Short mmCIF file of C-alpha atoms in Angstrom, two decimals:
data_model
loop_
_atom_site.label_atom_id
_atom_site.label_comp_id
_atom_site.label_asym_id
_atom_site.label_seq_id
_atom_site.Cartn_x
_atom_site.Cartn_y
_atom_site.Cartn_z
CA UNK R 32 93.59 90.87 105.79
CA UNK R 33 96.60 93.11 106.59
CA UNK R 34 95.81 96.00 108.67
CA UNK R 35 97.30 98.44 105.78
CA UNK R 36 95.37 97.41 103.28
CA UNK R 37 92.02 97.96 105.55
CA UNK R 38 93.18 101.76 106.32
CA UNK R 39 92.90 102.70 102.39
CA UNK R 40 89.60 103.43 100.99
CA UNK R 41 89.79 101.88 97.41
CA UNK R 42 87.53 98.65 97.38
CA UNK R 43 89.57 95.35 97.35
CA UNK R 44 87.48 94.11 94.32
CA UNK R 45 89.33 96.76 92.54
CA UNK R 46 93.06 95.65 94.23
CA UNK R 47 94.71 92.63 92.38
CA UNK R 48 96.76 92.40 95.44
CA UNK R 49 98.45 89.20 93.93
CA UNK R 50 99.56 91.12 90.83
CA UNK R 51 101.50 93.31 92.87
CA UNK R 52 102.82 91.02 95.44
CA UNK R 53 104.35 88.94 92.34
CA UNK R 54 106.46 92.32 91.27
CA UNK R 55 107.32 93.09 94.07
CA UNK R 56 108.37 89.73 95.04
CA UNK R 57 109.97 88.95 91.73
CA UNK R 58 110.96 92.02 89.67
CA UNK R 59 113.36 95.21 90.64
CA UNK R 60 113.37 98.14 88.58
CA UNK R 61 115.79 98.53 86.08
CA UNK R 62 118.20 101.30 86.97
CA UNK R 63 118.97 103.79 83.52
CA UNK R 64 121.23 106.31 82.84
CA UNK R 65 121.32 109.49 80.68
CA UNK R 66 123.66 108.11 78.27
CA UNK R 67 120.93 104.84 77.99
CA UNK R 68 118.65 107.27 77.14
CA UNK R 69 120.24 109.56 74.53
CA UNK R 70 121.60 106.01 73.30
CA UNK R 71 118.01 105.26 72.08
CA UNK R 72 117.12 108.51 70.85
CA UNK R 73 120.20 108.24 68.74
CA UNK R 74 119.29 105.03 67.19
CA UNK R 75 115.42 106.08 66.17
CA UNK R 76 117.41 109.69 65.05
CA UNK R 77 119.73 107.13 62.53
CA UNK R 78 116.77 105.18 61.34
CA UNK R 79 114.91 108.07 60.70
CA UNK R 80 117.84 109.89 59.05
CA UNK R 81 118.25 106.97 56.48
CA UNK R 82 114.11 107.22 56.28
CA UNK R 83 114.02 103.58 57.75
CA UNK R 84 109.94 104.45 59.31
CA UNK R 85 109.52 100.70 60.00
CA UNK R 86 112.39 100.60 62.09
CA UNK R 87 111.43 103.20 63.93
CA UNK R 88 108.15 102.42 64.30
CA UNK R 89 109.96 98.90 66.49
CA UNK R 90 111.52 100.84 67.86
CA UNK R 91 108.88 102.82 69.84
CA UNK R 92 106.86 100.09 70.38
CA UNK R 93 109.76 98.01 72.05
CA UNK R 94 110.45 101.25 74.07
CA UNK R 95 106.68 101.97 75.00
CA UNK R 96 106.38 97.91 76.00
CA UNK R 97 109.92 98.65 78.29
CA UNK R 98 108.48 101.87 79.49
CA UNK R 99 104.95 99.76 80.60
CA UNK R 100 106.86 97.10 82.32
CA UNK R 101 109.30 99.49 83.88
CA UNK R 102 105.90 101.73 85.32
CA UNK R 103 104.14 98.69 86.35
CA UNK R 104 107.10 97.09 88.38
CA UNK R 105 108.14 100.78 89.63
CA UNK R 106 104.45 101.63 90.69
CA UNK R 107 104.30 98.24 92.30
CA UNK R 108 107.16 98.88 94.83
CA UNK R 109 105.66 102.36 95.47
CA UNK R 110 102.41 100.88 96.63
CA UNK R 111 104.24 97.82 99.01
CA UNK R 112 106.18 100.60 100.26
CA UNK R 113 103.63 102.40 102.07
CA UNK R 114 103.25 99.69 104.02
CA UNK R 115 106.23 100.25 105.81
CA UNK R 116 104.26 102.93 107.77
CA UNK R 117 102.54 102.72 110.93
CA UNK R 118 98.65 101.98 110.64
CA UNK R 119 97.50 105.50 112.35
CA UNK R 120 99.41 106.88 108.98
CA UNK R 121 98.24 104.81 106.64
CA UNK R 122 94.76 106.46 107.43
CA UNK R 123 95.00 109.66 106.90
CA UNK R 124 92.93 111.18 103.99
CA UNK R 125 95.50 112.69 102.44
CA UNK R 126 98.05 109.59 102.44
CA UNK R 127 94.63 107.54 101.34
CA UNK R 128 94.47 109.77 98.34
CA UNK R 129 97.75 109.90 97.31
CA UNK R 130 97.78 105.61 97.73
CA UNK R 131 94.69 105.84 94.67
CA UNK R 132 96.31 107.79 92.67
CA UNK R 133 99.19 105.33 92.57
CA UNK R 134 96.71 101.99 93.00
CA UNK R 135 94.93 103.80 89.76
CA UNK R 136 97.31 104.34 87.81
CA UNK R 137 99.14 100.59 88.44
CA UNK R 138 95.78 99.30 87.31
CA UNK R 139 95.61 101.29 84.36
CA UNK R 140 98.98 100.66 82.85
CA UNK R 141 99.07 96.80 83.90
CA UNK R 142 96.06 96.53 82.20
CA UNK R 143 96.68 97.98 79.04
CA UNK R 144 97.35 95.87 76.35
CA UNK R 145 100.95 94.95 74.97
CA UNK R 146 101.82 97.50 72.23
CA UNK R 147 102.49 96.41 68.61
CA UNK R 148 101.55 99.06 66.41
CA UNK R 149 102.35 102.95 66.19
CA UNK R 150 98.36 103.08 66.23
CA UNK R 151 98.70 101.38 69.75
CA UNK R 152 101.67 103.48 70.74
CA UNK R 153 99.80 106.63 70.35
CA UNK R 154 96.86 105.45 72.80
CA UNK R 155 99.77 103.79 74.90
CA UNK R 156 101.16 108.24 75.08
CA UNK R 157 97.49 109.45 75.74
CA UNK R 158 97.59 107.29 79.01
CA UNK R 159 100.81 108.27 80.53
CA UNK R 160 99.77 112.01 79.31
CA UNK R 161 96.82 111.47 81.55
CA UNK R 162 98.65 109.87 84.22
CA UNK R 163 100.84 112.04 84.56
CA UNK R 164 98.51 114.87 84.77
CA UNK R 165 96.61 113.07 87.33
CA UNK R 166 99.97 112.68 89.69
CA UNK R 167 100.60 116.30 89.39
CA UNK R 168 97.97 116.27 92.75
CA UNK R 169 100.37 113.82 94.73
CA UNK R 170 103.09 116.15 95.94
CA UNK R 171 100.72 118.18 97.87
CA UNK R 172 98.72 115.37 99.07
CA UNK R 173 102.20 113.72 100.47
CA UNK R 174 103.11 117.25 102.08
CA UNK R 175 99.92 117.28 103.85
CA UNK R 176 99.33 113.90 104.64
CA UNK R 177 102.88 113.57 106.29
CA UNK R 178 102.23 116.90 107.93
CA UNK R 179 99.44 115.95 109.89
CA UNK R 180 101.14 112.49 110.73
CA UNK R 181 104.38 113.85 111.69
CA UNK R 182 103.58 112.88 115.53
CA UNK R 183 103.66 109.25 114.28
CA UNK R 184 107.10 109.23 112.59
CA UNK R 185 110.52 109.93 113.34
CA UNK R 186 112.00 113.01 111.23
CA UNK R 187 114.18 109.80 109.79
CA UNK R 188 111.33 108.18 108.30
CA UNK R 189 109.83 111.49 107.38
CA UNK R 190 113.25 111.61 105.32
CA UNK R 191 113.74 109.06 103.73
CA UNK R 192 109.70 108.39 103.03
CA UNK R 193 109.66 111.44 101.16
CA UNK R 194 112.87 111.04 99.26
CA UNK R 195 112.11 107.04 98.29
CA UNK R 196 108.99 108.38 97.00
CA UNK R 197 110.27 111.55 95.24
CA UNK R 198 113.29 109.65 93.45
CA UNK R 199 110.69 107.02 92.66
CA UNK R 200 108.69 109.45 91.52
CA UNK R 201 110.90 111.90 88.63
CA UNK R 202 112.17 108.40 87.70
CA UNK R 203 108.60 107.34 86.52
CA UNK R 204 108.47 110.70 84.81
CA UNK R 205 111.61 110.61 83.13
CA UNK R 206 110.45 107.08 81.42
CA UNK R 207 107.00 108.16 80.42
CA UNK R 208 108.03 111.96 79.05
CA UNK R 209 111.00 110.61 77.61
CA UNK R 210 108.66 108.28 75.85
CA UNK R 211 106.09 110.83 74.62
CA UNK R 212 108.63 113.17 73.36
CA UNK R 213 110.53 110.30 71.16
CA UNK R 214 107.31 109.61 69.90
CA UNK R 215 106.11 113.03 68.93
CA UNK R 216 109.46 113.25 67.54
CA UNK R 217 110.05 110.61 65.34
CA UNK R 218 106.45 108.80 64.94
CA UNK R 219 104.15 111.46 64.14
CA UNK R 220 106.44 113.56 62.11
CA UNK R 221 108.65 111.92 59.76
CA UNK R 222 110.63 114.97 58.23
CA UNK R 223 113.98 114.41 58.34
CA UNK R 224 116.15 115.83 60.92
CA UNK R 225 119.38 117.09 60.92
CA UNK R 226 121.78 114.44 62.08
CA UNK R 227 123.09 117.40 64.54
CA UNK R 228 119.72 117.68 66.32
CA UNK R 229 120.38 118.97 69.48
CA UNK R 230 117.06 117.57 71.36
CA UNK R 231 116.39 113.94 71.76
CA UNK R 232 113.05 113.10 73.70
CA UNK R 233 113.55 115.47 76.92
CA UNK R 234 117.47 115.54 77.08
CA UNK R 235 119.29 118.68 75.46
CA UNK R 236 122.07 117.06 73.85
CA UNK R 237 124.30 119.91 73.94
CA UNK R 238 122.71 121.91 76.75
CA UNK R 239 124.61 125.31 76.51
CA UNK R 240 124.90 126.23 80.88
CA UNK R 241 125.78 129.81 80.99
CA UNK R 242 122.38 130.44 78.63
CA UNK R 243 120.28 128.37 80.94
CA UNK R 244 121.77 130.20 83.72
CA UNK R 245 121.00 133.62 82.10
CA UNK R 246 117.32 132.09 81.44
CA UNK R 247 116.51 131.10 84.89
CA UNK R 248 118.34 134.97 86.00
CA UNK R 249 115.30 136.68 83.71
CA UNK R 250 112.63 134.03 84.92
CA UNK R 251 113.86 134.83 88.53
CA UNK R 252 114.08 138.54 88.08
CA UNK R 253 110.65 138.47 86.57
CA UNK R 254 108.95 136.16 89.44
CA UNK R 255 110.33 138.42 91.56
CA UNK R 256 109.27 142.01 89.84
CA UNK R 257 105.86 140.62 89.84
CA UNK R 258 105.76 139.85 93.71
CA UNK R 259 107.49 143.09 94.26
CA UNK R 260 106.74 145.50 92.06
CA UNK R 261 106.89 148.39 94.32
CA UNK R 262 110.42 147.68 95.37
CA UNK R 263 112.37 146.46 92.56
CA UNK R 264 110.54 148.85 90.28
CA UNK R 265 113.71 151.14 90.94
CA UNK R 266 116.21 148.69 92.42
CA UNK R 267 117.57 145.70 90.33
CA UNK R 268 118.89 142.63 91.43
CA UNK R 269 122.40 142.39 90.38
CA UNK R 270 123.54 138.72 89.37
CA UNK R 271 126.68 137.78 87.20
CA UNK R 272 127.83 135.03 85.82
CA UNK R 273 131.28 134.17 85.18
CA UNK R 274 134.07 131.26 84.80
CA UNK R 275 133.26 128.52 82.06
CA UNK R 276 130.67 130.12 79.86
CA UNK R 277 130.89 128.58 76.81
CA UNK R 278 130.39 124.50 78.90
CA UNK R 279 127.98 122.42 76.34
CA UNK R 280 126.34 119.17 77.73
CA UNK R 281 124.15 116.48 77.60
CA UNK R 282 121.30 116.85 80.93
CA UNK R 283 117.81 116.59 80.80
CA UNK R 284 116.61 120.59 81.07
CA UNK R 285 113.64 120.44 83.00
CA UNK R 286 115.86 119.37 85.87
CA UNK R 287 118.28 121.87 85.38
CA UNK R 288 116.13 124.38 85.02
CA UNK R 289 114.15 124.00 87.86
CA UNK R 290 117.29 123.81 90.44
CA UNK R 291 119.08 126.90 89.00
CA UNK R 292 115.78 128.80 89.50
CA UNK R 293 114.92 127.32 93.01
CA UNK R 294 119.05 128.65 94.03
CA UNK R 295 118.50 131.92 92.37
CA UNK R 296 114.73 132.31 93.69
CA UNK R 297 116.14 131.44 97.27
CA UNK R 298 119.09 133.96 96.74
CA UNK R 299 117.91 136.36 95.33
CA UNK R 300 114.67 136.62 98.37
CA UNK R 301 116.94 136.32 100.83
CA UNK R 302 119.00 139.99 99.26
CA UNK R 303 115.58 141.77 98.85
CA UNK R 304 115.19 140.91 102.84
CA UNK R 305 118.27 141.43 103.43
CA UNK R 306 118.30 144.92 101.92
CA UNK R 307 115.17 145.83 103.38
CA UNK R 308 116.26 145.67 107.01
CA UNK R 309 119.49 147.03 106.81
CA UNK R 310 117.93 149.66 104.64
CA UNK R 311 120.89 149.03 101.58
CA UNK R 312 120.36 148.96 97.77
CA UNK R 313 119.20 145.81 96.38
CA UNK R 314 121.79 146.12 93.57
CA UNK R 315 124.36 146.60 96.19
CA UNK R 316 124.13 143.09 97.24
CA UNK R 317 125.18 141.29 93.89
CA UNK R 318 124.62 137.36 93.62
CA UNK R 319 128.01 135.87 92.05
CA UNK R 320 127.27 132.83 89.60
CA UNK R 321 130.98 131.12 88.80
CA UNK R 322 130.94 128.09 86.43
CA UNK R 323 133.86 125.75 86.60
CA UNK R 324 134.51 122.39 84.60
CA UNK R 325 136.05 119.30 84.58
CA UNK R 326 136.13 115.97 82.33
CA UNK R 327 133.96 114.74 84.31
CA UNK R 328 131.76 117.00 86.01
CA UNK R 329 130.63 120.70 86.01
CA UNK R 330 130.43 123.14 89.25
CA UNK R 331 127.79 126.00 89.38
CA UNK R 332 128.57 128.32 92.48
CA UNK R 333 125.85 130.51 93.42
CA UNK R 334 127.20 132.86 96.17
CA UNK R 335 125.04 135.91 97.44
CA UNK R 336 125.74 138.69 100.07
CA UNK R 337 122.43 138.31 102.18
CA UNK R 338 123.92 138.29 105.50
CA UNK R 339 124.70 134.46 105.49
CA UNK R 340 122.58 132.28 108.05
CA UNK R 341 124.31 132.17 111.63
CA UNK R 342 124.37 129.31 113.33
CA UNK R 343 123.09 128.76 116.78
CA UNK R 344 125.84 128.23 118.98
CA UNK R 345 127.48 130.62 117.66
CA UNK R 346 125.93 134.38 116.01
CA UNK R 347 129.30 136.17 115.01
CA UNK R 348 133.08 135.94 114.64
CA UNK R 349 135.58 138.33 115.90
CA UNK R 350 139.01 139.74 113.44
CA UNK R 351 140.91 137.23 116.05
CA UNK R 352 139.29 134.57 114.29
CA UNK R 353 142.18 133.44 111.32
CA UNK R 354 139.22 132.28 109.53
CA UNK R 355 135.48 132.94 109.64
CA UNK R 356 133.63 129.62 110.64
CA UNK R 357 131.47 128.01 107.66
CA UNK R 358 128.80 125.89 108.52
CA UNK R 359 127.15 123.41 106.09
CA UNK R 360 123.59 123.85 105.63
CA UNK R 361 121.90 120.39 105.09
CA UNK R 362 118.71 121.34 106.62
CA UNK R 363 117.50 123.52 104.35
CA UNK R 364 116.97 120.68 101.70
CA UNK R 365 115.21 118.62 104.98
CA UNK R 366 111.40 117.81 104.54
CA UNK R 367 111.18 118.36 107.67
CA UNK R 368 110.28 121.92 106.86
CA UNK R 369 107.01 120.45 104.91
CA UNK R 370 105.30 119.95 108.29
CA UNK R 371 103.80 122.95 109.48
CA UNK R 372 101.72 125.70 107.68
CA UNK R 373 99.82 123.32 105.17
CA UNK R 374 97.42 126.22 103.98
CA UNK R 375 99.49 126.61 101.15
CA UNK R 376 99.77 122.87 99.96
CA UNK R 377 96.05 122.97 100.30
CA UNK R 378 95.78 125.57 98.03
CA UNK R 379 98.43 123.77 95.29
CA UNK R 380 95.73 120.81 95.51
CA UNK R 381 93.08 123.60 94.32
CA UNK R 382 95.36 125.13 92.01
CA UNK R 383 95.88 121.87 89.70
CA UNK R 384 98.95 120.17 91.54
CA UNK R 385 102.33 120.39 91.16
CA UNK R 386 104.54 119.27 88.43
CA UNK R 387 107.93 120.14 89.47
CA UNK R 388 109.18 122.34 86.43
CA UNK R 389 109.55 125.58 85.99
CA UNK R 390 106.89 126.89 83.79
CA UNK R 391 104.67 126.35 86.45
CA UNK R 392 106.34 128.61 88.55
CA UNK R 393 106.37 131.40 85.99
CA UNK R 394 102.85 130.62 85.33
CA UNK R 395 101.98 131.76 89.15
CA UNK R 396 104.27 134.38 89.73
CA UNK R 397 102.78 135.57 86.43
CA UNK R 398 98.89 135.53 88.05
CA UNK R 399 97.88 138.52 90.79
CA UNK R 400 95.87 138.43 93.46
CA UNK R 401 93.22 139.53 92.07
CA UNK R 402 92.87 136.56 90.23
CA UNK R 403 89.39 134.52 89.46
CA UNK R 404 90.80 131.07 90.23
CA UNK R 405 89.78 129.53 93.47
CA UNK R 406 93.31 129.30 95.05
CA UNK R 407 95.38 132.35 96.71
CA UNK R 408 98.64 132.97 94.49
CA UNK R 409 101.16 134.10 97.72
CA UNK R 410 100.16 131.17 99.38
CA UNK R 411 100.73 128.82 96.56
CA UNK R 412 104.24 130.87 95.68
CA UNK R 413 105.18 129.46 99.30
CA UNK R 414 104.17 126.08 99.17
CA UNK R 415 106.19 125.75 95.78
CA UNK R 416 109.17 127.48 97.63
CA UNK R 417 109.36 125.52 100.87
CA UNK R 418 109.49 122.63 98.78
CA UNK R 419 111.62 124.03 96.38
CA UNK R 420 115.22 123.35 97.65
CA UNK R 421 114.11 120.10 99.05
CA UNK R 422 112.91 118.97 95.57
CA UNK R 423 115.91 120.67 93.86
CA UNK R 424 118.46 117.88 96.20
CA UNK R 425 116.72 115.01 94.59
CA UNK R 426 117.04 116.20 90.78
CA UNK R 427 120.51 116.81 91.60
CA UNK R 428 120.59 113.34 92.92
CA UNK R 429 119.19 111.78 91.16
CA UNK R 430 121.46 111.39 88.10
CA UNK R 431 124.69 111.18 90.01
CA UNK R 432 124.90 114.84 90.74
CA UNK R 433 125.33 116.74 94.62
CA UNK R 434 123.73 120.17 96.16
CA UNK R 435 125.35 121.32 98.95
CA UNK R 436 124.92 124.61 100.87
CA UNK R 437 127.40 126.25 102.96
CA UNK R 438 126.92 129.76 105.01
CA UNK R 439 129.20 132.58 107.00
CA UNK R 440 128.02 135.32 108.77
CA UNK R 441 127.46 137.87 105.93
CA UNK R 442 127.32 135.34 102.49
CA UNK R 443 125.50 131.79 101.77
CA UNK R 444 126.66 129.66 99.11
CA UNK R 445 125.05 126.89 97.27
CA UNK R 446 127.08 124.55 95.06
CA UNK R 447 125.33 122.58 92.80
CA UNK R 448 128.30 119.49 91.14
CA UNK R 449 126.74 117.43 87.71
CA UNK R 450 128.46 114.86 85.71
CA UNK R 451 129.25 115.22 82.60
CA UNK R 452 129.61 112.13 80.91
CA UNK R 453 126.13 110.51 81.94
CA UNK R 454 127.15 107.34 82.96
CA UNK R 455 125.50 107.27 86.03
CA UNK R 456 122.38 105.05 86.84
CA UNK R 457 119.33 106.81 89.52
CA UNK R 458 120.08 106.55 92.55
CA UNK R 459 118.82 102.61 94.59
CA UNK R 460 116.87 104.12 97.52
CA UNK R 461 116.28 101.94 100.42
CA UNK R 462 113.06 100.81 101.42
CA UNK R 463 112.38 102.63 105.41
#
């Protein structure tokens, strides 16, 4: 038997190895777009506007049989590709657990029955609800679990371990919320909708940026009072947004969301410190938000005044310098930060997981520390933000999109780039 499949703990009674060998062997996930997925949402939105339930009803059960195939084949790959590290790694608890929860859930889906019926459908939405519930525990258990192994892998395969897993990851997601929120949308209630509905499944059709922006400013500035109430009681972050305000488009939200409020929540921290020890006004210190747009593609600059981060070989720049040097930052979206300090992914485990959205950020920086629950709120704020900009590179990457980060001595900016049109298909990510 190979040595991998000895290291995890799950029985093999309860492993149809073959099952998985054969996908793996045989089928390759389908890459989708967002304009695939709107494209379906519009067709269920026409059969519903013409009060064609039967067709819609089809419909969802030809998407929820897709989705099932899709999760199966994509789960598949995900378990074959922990094999590709060493054996020493493979044992570790907290790789082990993280390997169930993906062995589960394969088993689960592959053995549910093919959907036919909306009846069916609805159980078919109660799984993946549960499912994806259930994965909300994996991030943390990945953090820690490469954490502890990082003597046994090269920062390479730390890299691009933990991005093959995270893409493979928020494109499982997409599928099965995209899924659920069709469904609740068109199965279970058939009033008819406006053929201007702005919402299909998860993807804001006409996504309005500067209000999202302005959103994920109040969110921020909230987070933010609540961790520091004794300092920004009396002085306000200052952060304004200007260029392209009125830019409508189709993206999913969640995603944007939770990027714009990783950038601001990294910008504006990095002002409050920066204010603090050169004993300046917060407000003095604005964060500048420009919005610029193409046909194709739409640029969100987020540039702050925080003192910039110097580089090593080189702290300062004189006035005989025609230009002040500007060094790209690609390390601070590197996992490689993950592996030290797990106390607070340990906590995230006690604290229900992480989903990678927003709300669940507000929903912490919203508890004190005073709080009943058997998990410490600072630390858990932490673990969210180490992994924040790391997880904020692969949404952006993950439907076509960059995130770059760029820094002189006195000013950081980050400069997040999104198509427009949403013709572009995830991201393949090698195997390591």
């Amino acid at each position: 038997m190979n040595r991998f499949f000895q290291s995890f703990s799950i029985k093999s009674s309860n492993f149809n190895k073959s099952k998985i060998l054969n996908l793996t062997n045989h089928s390759q996930p389908i890459p989708f777009s967002l304009r695939q997925l709107i494209f379906f949402g519009k067709l269920l939105l026409k059969n519903q506007s013409n009060s064609r339930f039967d067709e819609i009803e089809q419909g969802l059960v030809k998407g929820a049989n897709l989705v099932k195939t899709q999760l199966s084949v994509r789960l598949a790959h995900q378990i074959r590709q922990f094999e590709s590290l060493p054996y020493i790694v493979t044992s570790n608890q907290f790789l082990n657990k993280a390997y169930d929860l993906y062995l589960e859930g394969f088993h689960k889906i592959a053995d549910f029955p093919e959907i036919s019926n909306a009846s069916e459908n609805k159980d078919w939405c109660e799984l993946l609800k549960s499912l994806l519930t259930d994965h909300k525990l994996i991030i943390p258990h990945l953090a820690i679990g490469v954490a502890e192994s990082a003597n046994h892998l090269s920062n390479s395969q730390i890299e691009q371990f933990l991005t093959q897993i995270l893409h493979s990851r928020i494109a499982r997601r997409v599928l099965a919320e995209h899924h659920i929120a069709l469904t609740n949308q068109f199965q279970i209630n058939h009033q008819i909708q406006d053929k201007s509905l702005r919402c299909l499944g998860i993807i804001d059709t006409e996504l309005h940026l500067a209000e999202t922006i302005q959103n994920c400013i109040k969110l921020t500035q909230t987070t933010l009072a609540n961790r520091h109430p004794s300092i920004l009681s009396n002085d306000k972050l200052t952060i304004q947004i200007n260029g392209e305000k009125n830019v409508k488009f189709a993206y999913i939200s969640d995603h944007l969301e939770y990027i714009l409020f990783e950038l601001l929540l990294y910008s504006s921290r990095q002002t409050i410190h920066h204010a603090a020890l050169h004993q300046t006004s917060i407000s003095s210190l604005p964060i500048n938000i420009q919005i610029a747009s193409s046909p194709t593609h739409i640029t969100v600059r987020i540039s702050d005044n925080a003192g910039g981060i110097l580089s090593p070989k080189r702290g300062s720049f004189s006035d005989e310098d025609a230009v002040p040097p500007s060094v790209s930052k690609p390390e601070m979206f590197s996992f490689l930060q993950l592996t030290s300090n797990m106390t607070g992914f340990q906590k995230l485990i006690g604290s229900g997981g992480m989903e990678g959205k927003v709300s669940e950020q507000v929903k912490i920086g919203q508890s004190t520390s005073n709080t009943q629950e058997n998990y410490d709120v600072t630390e858990v704020q932490e673990a969210h933000l180490r992994i924040g900009l790391p997880l904020s590179l692969i949404y952006a990457q993950f439907l076509g999109g960059t995130l770059q980060m760029s820094s002189i001595p006195g000013s950081s900016d980050f400069v997040l780039c999104v198509p427009k049109l949403g013709t572009t298909c995830e991201p393949k990510i090698q195997p390591v």
